[in-house]
Coordinates of C-alpha atoms and ligand atoms in Angstrom, one line a residue:
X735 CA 15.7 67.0 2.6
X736 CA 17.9 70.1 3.5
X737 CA 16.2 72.5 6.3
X738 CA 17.9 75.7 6.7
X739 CA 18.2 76.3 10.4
X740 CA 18.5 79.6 11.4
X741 CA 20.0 80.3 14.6
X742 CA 20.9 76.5 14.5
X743 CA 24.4 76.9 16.6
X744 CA 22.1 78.5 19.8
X745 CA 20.7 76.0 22.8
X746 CA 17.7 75.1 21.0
X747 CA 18.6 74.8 17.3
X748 CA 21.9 72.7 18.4
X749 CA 19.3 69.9 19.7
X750 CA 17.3 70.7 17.3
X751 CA 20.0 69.8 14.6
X752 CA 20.6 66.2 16.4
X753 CA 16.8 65.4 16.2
X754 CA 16.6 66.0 12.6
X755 CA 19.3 64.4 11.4
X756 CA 18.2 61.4 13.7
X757 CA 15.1 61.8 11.2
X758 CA 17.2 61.5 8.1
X759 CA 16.9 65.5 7.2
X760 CA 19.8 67.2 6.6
X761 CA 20.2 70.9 8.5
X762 CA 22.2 73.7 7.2
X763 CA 23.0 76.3 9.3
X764 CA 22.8 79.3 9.3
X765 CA 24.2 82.0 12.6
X766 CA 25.9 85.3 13.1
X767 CA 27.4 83.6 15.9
X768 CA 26.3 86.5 18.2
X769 CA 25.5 84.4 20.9
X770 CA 26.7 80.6 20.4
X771 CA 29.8 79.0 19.2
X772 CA 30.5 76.6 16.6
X773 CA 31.7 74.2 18.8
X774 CA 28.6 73.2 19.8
X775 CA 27.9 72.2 15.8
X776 CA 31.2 70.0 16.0
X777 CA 29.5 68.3 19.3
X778 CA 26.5 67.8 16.8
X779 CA 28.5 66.3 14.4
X780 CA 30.7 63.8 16.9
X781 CA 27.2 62.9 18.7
X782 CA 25.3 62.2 15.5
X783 CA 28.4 61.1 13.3
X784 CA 27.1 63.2 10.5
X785 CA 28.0 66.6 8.9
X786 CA 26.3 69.7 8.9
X787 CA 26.7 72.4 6.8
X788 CA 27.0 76.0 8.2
X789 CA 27.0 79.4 7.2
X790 CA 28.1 82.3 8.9
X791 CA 25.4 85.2 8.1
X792 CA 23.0 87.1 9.8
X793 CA 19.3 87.0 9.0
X794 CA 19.0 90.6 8.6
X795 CA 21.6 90.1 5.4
X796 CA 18.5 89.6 2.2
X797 CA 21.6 88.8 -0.4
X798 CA 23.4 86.1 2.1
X799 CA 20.0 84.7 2.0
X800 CA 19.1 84.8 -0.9
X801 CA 22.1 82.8 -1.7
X802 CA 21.4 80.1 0.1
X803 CA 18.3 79.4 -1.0
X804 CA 20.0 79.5 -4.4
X805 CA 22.8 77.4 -3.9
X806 CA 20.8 75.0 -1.9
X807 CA 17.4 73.0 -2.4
X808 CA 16.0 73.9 1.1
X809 CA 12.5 71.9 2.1
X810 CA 12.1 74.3 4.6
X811 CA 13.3 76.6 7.5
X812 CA 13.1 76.4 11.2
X813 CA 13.5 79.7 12.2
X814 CA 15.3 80.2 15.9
X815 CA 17.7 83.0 15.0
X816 CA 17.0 86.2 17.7
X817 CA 17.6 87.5 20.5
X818 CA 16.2 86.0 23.8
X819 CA 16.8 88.4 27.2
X820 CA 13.7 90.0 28.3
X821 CA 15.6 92.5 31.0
X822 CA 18.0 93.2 28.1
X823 CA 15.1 93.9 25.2
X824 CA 13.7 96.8 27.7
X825 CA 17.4 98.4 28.1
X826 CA 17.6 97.8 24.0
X827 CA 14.0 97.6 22.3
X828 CA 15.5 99.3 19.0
X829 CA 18.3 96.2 18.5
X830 CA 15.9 93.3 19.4
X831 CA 13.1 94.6 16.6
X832 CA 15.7 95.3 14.5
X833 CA 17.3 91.7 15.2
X834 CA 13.9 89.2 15.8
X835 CA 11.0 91.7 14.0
X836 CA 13.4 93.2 10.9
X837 CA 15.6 90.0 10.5
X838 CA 12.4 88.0 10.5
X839 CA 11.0 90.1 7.7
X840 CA 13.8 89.7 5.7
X841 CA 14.1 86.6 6.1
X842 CA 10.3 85.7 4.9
X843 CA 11.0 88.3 2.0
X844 CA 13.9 86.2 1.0
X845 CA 11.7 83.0 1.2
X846 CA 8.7 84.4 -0.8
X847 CA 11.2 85.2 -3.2
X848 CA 12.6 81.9 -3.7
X849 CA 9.2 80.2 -3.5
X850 CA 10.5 78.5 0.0
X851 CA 7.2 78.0 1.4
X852 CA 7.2 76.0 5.0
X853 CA 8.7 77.8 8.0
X854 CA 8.7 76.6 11.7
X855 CA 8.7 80.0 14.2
X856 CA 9.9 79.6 17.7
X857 CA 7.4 81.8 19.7
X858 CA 7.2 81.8 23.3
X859 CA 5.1 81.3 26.3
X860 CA 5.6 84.9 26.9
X861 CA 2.9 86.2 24.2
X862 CA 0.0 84.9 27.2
X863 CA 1.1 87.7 29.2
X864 CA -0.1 87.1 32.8
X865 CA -3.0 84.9 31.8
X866 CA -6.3 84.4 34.1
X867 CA -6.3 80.7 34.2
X868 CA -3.5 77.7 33.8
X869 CA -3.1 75.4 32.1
X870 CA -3.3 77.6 29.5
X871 CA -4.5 76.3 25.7
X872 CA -3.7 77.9 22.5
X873 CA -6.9 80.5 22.2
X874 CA -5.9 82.6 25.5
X875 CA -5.5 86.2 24.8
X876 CA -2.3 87.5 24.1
X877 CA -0.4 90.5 25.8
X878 CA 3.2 91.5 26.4
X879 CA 4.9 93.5 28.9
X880 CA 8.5 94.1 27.4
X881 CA 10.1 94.5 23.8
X882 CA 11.7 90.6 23.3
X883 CA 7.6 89.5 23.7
X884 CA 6.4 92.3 21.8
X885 CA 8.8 91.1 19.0
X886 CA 7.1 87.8 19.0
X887 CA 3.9 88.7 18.8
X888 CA 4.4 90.4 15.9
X889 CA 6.1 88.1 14.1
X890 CA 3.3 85.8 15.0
X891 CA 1.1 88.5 13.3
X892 CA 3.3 89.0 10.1
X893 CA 3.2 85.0 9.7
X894 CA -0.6 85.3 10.1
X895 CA -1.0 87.7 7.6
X896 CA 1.6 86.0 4.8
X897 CA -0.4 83.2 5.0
X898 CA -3.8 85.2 4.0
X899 CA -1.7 86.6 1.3
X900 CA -0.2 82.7 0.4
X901 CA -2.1 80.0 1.2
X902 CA 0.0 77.2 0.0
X903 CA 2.5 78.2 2.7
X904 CA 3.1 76.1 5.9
X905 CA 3.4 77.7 8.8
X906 CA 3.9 76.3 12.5
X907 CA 3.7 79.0 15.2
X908 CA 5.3 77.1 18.0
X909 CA 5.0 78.6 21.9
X910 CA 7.9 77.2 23.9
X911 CA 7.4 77.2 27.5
X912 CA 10.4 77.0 29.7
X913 CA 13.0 75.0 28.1
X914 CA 15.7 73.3 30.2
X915 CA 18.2 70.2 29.6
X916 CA 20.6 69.3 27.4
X917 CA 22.0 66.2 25.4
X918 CA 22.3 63.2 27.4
X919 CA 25.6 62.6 26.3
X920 CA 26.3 65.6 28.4
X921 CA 28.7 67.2 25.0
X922 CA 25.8 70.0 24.3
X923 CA 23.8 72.5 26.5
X924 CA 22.8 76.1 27.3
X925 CA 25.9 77.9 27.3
X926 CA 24.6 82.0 28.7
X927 CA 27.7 84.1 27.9
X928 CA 26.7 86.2 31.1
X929 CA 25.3 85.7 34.5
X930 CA 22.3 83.9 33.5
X931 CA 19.0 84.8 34.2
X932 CA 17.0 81.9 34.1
X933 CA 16.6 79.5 36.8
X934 CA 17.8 76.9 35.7
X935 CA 21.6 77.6 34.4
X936 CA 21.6 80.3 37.5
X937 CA 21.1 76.3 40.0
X938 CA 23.6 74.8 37.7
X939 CA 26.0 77.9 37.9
X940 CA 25.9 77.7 41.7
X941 CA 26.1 74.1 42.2
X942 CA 29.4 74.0 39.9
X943 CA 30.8 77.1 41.7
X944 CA 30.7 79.3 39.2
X945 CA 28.2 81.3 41.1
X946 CA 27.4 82.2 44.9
X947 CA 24.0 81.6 45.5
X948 CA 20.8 81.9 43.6
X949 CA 18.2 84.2 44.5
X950 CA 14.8 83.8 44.6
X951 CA 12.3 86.3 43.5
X952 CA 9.7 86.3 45.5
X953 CA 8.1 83.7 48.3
X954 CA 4.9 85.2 48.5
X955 CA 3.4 84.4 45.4
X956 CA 0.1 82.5 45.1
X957 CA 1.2 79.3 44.7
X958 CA 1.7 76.3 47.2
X959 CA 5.1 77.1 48.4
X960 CA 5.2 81.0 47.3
X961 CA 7.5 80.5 44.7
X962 CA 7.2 81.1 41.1
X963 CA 5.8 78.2 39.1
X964 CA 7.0 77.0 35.6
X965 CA 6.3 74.8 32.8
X966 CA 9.9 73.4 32.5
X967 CA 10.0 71.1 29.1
X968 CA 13.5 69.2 28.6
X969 CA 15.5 71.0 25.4
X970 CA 15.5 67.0 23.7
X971 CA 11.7 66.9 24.4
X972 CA 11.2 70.5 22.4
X973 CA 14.0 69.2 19.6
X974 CA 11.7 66.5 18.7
X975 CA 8.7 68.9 18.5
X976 CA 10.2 70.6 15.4
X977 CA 11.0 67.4 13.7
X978 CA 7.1 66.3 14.5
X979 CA 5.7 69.9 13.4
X980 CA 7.8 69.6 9.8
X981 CA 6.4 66.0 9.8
X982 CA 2.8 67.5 10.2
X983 CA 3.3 69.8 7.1
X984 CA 2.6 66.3 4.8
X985 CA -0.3 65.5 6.6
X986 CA -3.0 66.5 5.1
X987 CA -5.7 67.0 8.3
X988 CA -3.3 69.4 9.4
X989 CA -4.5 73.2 8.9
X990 CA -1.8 74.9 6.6
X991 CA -1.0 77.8 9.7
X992 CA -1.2 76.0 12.9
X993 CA 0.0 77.2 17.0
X994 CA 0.7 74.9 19.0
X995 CA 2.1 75.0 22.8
X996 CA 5.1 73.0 23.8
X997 CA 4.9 71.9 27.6
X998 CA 4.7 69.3 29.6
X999 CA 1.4 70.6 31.4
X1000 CA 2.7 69.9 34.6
X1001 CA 4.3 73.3 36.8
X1002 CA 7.0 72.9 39.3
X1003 CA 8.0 76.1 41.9
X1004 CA 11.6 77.7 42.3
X1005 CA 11.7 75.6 45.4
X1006 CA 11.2 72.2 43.7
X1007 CA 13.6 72.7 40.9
X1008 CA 16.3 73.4 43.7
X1009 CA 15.5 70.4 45.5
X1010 CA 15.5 68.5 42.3
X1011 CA 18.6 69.6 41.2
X1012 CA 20.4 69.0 44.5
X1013 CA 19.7 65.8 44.2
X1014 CA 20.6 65.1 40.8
X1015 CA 23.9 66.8 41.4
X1016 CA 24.9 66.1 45.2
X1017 CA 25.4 69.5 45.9
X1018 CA 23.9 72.3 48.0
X1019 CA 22.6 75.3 46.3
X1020 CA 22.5 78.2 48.2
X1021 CA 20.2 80.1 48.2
X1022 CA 18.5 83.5 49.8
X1023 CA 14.3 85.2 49.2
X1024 CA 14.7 88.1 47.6
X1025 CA 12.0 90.5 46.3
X1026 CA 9.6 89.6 43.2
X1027 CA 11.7 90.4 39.7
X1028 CA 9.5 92.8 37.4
X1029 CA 7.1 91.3 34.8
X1030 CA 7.3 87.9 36.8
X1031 CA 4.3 86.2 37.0
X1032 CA 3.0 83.8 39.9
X1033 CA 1.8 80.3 37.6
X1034 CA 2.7 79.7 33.9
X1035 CA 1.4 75.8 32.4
X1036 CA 0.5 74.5 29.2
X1037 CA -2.4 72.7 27.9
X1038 CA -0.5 70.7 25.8
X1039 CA -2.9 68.3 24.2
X1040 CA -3.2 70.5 21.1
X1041 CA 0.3 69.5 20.0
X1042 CA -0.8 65.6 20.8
X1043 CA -3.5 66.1 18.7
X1044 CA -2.3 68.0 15.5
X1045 CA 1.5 66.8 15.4
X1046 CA 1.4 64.0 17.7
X1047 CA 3.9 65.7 20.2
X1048 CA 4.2 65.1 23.9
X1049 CA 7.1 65.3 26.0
X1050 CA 8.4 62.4 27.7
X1051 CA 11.2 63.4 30.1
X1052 CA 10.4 65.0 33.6
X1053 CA 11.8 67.0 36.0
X1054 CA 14.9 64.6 37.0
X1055 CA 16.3 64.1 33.8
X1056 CA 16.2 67.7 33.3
X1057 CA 18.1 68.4 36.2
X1058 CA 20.5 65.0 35.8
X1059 CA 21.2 66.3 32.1
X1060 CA 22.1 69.8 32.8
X1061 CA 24.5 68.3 35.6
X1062 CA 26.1 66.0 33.1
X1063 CA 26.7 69.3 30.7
X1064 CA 27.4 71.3 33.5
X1065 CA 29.8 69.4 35.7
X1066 CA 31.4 68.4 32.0
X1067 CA 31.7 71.7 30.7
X1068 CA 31.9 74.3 33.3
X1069 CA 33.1 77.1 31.1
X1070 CA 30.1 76.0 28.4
X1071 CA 32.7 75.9 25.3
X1072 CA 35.3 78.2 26.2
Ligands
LIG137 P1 20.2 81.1 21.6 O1 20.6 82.5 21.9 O2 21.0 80.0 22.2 O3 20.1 80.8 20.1 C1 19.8 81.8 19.1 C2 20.8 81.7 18.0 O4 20.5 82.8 17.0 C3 22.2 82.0 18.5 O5 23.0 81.0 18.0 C4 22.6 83.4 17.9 O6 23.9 83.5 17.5 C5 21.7 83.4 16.6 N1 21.3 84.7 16.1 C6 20.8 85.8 16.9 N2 20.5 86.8 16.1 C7 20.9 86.4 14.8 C8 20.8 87.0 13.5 N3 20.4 88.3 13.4 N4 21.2 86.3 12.5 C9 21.6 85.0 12.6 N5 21.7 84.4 13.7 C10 21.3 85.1 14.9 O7 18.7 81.0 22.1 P2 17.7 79.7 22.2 O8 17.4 79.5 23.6 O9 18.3 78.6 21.4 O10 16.4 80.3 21.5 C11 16.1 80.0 20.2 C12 14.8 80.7 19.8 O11 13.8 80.2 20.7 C13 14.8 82.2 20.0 O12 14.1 82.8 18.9 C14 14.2 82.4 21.3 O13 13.5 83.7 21.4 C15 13.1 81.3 21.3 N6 12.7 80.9 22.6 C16 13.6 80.6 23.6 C17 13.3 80.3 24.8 C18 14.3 79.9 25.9 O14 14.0 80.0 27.1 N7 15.5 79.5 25.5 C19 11.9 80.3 25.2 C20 11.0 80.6 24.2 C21 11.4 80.9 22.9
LIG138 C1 11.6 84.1 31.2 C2 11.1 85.3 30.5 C3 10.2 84.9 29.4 C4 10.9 83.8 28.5 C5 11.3 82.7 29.4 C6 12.1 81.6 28.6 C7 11.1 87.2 32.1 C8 10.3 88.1 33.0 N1 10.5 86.2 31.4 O1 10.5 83.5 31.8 O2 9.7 85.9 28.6 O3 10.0 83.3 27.5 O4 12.2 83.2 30.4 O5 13.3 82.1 28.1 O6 12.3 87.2 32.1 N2 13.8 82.8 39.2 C9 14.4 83.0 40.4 N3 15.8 83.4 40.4 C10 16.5 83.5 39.3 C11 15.9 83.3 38.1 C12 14.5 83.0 38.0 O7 13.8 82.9 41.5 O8 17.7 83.8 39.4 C13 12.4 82.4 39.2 C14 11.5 83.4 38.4 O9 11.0 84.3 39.3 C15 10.4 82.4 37.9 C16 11.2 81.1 37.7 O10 12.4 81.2 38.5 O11 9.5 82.2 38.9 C17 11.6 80.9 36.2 O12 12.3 82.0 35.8 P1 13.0 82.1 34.3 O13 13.9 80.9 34.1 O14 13.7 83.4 34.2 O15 11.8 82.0 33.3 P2 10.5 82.9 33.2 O16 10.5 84.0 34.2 O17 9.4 81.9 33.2

């Protein structure tokens, strides 16, 4: 069964693309390429041994679209095309809802107009805002503080409302929280083209060299150490979400428009991922307190029993072989795929 990937060359979709064609589907990408490489896809291809198929386009193109979905028979789409830096969303609100709200839009126009009918929609942790309670479950309010969550939300919303409109569609609504990893065979990872900034490629950027010293926002929070705490869920782990939350389309006890959170339920502070990662990797990571980074917020955990439940999702990898894998990547690929 094809599945048109959008965004399939990024971090996520690349895993992604492994896992499914583990599961005997067959992915066809499609990426502008604005922020990944297709190197990564020919990593998919000598990991998995199989081809993949990819288009260069850009979601926000209805005709290049609307090819494919003539040219191919697509089963359905997993949607991770857009663009993912909060800080950079506030400097530039108009380009990311033009890029995740507008290129959505055009991309579900394209599907209702070529009676494609299931879609998988990478939302984020970041629609809970800074919620009252952790772990947090799938019915906490939602709120946003910047333009990148803003964009999810309302594509959230638009999926909501096409489904009133179509309810034979399939629609999974899929909350990542703080995804981190990479392939075990070390050949594909997160690759940022700047200075990154996330934790986790800002530790692996320092204990490489590539960077000085990481700093830490904040050690005054309300958490045991004062650091910030995060549901970190290995990149594999979240891969193999997608393939379960296609699988959960055929089953028939499974609403047609579902959300569900993928975590691991379990938070780790800034402090314990840089202990962690020293270890995997043998290095020292510098490291200095700084002051808290706008928008941060102190605890962020999933409930994830949901996804248990409905798709029959859990992760299974903790917080070493997230840190030993993006070593392996890291250490392997220092310039990502340059
Ligand atoms: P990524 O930047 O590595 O991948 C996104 C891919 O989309 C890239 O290959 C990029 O070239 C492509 N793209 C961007 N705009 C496009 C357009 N208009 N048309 C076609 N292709 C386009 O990011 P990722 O970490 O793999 O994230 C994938 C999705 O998951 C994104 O929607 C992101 O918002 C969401 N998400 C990511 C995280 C995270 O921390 N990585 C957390 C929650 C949600
Ligand atoms: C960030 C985004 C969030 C997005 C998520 C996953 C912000 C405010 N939020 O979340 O919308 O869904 O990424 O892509 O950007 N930290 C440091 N030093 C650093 C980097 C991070 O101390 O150089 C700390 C942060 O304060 C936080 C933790 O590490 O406590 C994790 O940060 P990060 O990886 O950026 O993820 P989030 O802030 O959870």
């Amino acid at each position: 069964m094809n599945i048109l990937v959008t965004g399939g060359a990024g971090y996520i979709g690349s895993h992604t693309c492994i896992e499914l064609l583990d599961a005997g589907f067959n992915p066809i990408v499609f990426d502008n390429l604005s922020n990944s490489s297709t190197i990564a896809l020919d990593r998919v291809e000598e990991i998995t041994g199989k081809k993949i198929t990819f288009i260069r386009g850009d979601v926000r193109d209805s005709e290049a679209l609307d090819q494919v979905f003539s040219q191919h028979d697509i089963y359905a789409v997993i949607h991770f095309a857009g663009l993912k830096a909060v800080g950079e969303s506030v400097e530039k609100p108009i380009m990311y809802y033009d890029n995740n709200v507008s290129g959505s839009i055009t991309l579900f126009a394209s599907m209702e107009r070529n009676n494609i009918t299931r879609i998988i929609f990478s939302s984020s942790a970041t629609v809970y805002g800074d919620p009252a309670s952790v772990p947090i479950t799938e019915n906490f309010p939602t709120s946003t503080t910047n333009p990148y969550g803003g964009s999810k939300l309302i594509i959230e919303d638009v999926l909501k409302n096409i489904y009133v409109a179509h309810q034979d569609w399939n629609i999974a609504l899929l909350r990542y929280f703080n995804p981190v990893g990479a392939h075990e065979s070390g050949l594909i990872g997160e690759d940022p083209s700047d200075i990154p900034n996330n934790l986790m490629p800002y530790i692996s950027g320092v204990a490489v060299g590539k960077l000085d010293k990481l700093s830490i926002f904040g050690d005054d929070y309300p958490t045991a150490d004062g650091t910030g705490v995060r549901d970190y869920i290995h990149v594999v782990d979240l891969a193999k979400g997608h393939v379960k939350a296609l699988q959960a389309f055929e089953n028939k006890a499974v609403d047609n428009l579902y959300t569900v959170n993928l975590g691991t339920g379990k938070g780790y502070s800034v402090l314990e991922m840089v202990e962690a990662f020293k270890k995997a990797s043998g290095k020292d990571i510098a490291y200095q307190i700084t002051s808290r980074r706008a928008g941060d917020i102190a605890c962020c955990y999933a409930d994830p029993s949901y996804a248990k439940e409905l798709i029959d999702w859990e992760a299974t990898k903790g917080i070493q072989a997230m840190c030993d894998d993006t070593w392996r990547w890291q250490s392997n690929n220092p310039l990502g795929y340059k």
